[in-house]
Amino acid sequence: MTMTKQEFFKPEKVSARDKAATTSEVARQLIQTEAAERIRKTARLRQLREAQPVMPNPGRPTGRRKTASSAAA
């Protein structure tokens, strides 16, 4: 078994610029993935919503609502 330098010493430090570049690249990939999933989900939900039958709008309710002041009395 031969001893090598990599086994005993820490690897060289990565520069701050390289770390920042790696972080930016990973963040951009995550953002793109999430945006694609969001678009796919929105399209699926829109398709389901459009497939539902159209219900007529019931309009305003006919009964009176109690306000906070009349409910306390």
Short mmCIF file of C-alpha atoms in Angstrom, two decimals:
data_model
loop_
_atom_site.label_atom_id
_atom_site.label_comp_id
_atom_site.label_asym_id
_atom_site.label_seq_id
_atom_site.Cartn_x
_atom_site.Cartn_y
_atom_site.Cartn_z
CA MET A 1 0.00 0.00 0.00
CA THR A 2 1.58 3.21 -1.14
CA MET A 3 1.04 6.44 0.70
CA THR A 4 0.00 9.39 -1.41
CA LYS A 5 -0.24 13.08 -0.74
CA GLN A 6 -4.04 13.05 -1.17
CA GLU A 7 -4.45 10.63 1.72
CA PHE A 8 -2.66 12.85 4.26
CA PHE A 9 -3.32 16.44 3.25
CA LYS A 10 -6.46 18.41 2.62
CA PRO A 11 -7.22 19.26 -0.98
CA GLU A 12 -6.47 22.77 -2.14
CA LYS A 13 -8.99 25.42 -1.19
CA VAL A 14 -11.57 26.39 -3.77
CA SER A 15 -11.56 30.08 -4.58
CA ALA A 16 -14.51 32.25 -3.55
CA ARG A 17 -15.20 33.01 -7.19
CA ASP A 18 -15.47 29.30 -8.04
CA LYS A 19 -17.77 28.71 -5.06
CA ALA A 20 -19.98 31.62 -6.10
CA ALA A 21 -20.11 30.36 -9.69
CA THR A 22 -21.09 26.88 -8.55
CA THR A 23 -23.76 28.27 -6.22
CA SER A 24 -25.17 30.50 -8.96
CA GLU A 25 -25.28 27.64 -11.43
CA VAL A 26 -27.08 25.33 -9.01
CA ALA A 27 -29.54 28.07 -8.04
CA ARG A 28 -30.33 28.81 -11.70
CA GLN A 29 -30.94 25.12 -12.35
CA LEU A 30 -33.30 24.90 -9.39
CA ILE A 31 -35.20 28.00 -10.49
CA GLN A 32 -35.56 26.66 -14.03
CA THR A 33 -36.76 23.28 -12.75
CA GLU A 34 -39.31 24.87 -10.42
CA ALA A 35 -40.56 27.20 -13.17
CA ALA A 36 -41.03 24.29 -15.56
CA GLU A 37 -42.94 22.32 -12.91
CA ARG A 38 -45.12 25.35 -12.15
CA ILE A 39 -45.96 25.83 -15.83
CA ARG A 40 -46.79 22.13 -16.19
CA LYS A 41 -49.01 22.22 -13.09
CA THR A 42 -50.79 25.38 -14.24
CA ALA A 43 -51.50 23.85 -17.65
CA ARG A 44 -52.86 20.69 -16.04
CA LEU A 45 -55.11 22.62 -13.65
CA ARG A 46 -56.34 24.89 -16.45
CA GLN A 47 -57.25 21.84 -18.53
CA LEU A 48 -59.16 20.31 -15.61
CA ARG A 49 -60.96 23.59 -14.92
CA GLU A 50 -61.98 24.00 -18.56
CA ALA A 51 -63.28 20.41 -18.63
CA GLN A 52 -65.74 21.13 -15.82
CA PRO A 53 -69.28 22.20 -16.80
CA VAL A 54 -70.01 25.92 -16.51
CA MET A 55 -72.17 26.72 -13.50
CA PRO A 56 -74.35 29.87 -13.58
CA ASN A 57 -73.30 32.57 -11.11
CA PRO A 58 -75.82 32.62 -8.26
CA GLY A 59 -75.46 36.39 -7.77
CA ARG A 60 -75.98 38.12 -4.45
CA PRO A 61 -77.52 36.25 -1.54
CA THR A 62 -81.06 37.34 -0.71
CA GLY A 63 -80.77 37.21 3.09
CA ARG A 64 -79.34 40.05 5.15
CA ARG A 65 -76.00 39.57 6.79
CA LYS A 66 -75.47 40.54 10.36
CA THR A 67 -72.83 43.17 10.91
CA ALA A 68 -70.55 43.24 13.91
CA SER A 69 -72.57 45.97 15.65
CA SER A 70 -75.95 44.25 15.15
CA ALA A 71 -74.58 40.87 16.22
CA ALA A 72 -73.41 42.32 19.57
CA ALA A 73 -76.85 43.71 20.41
#
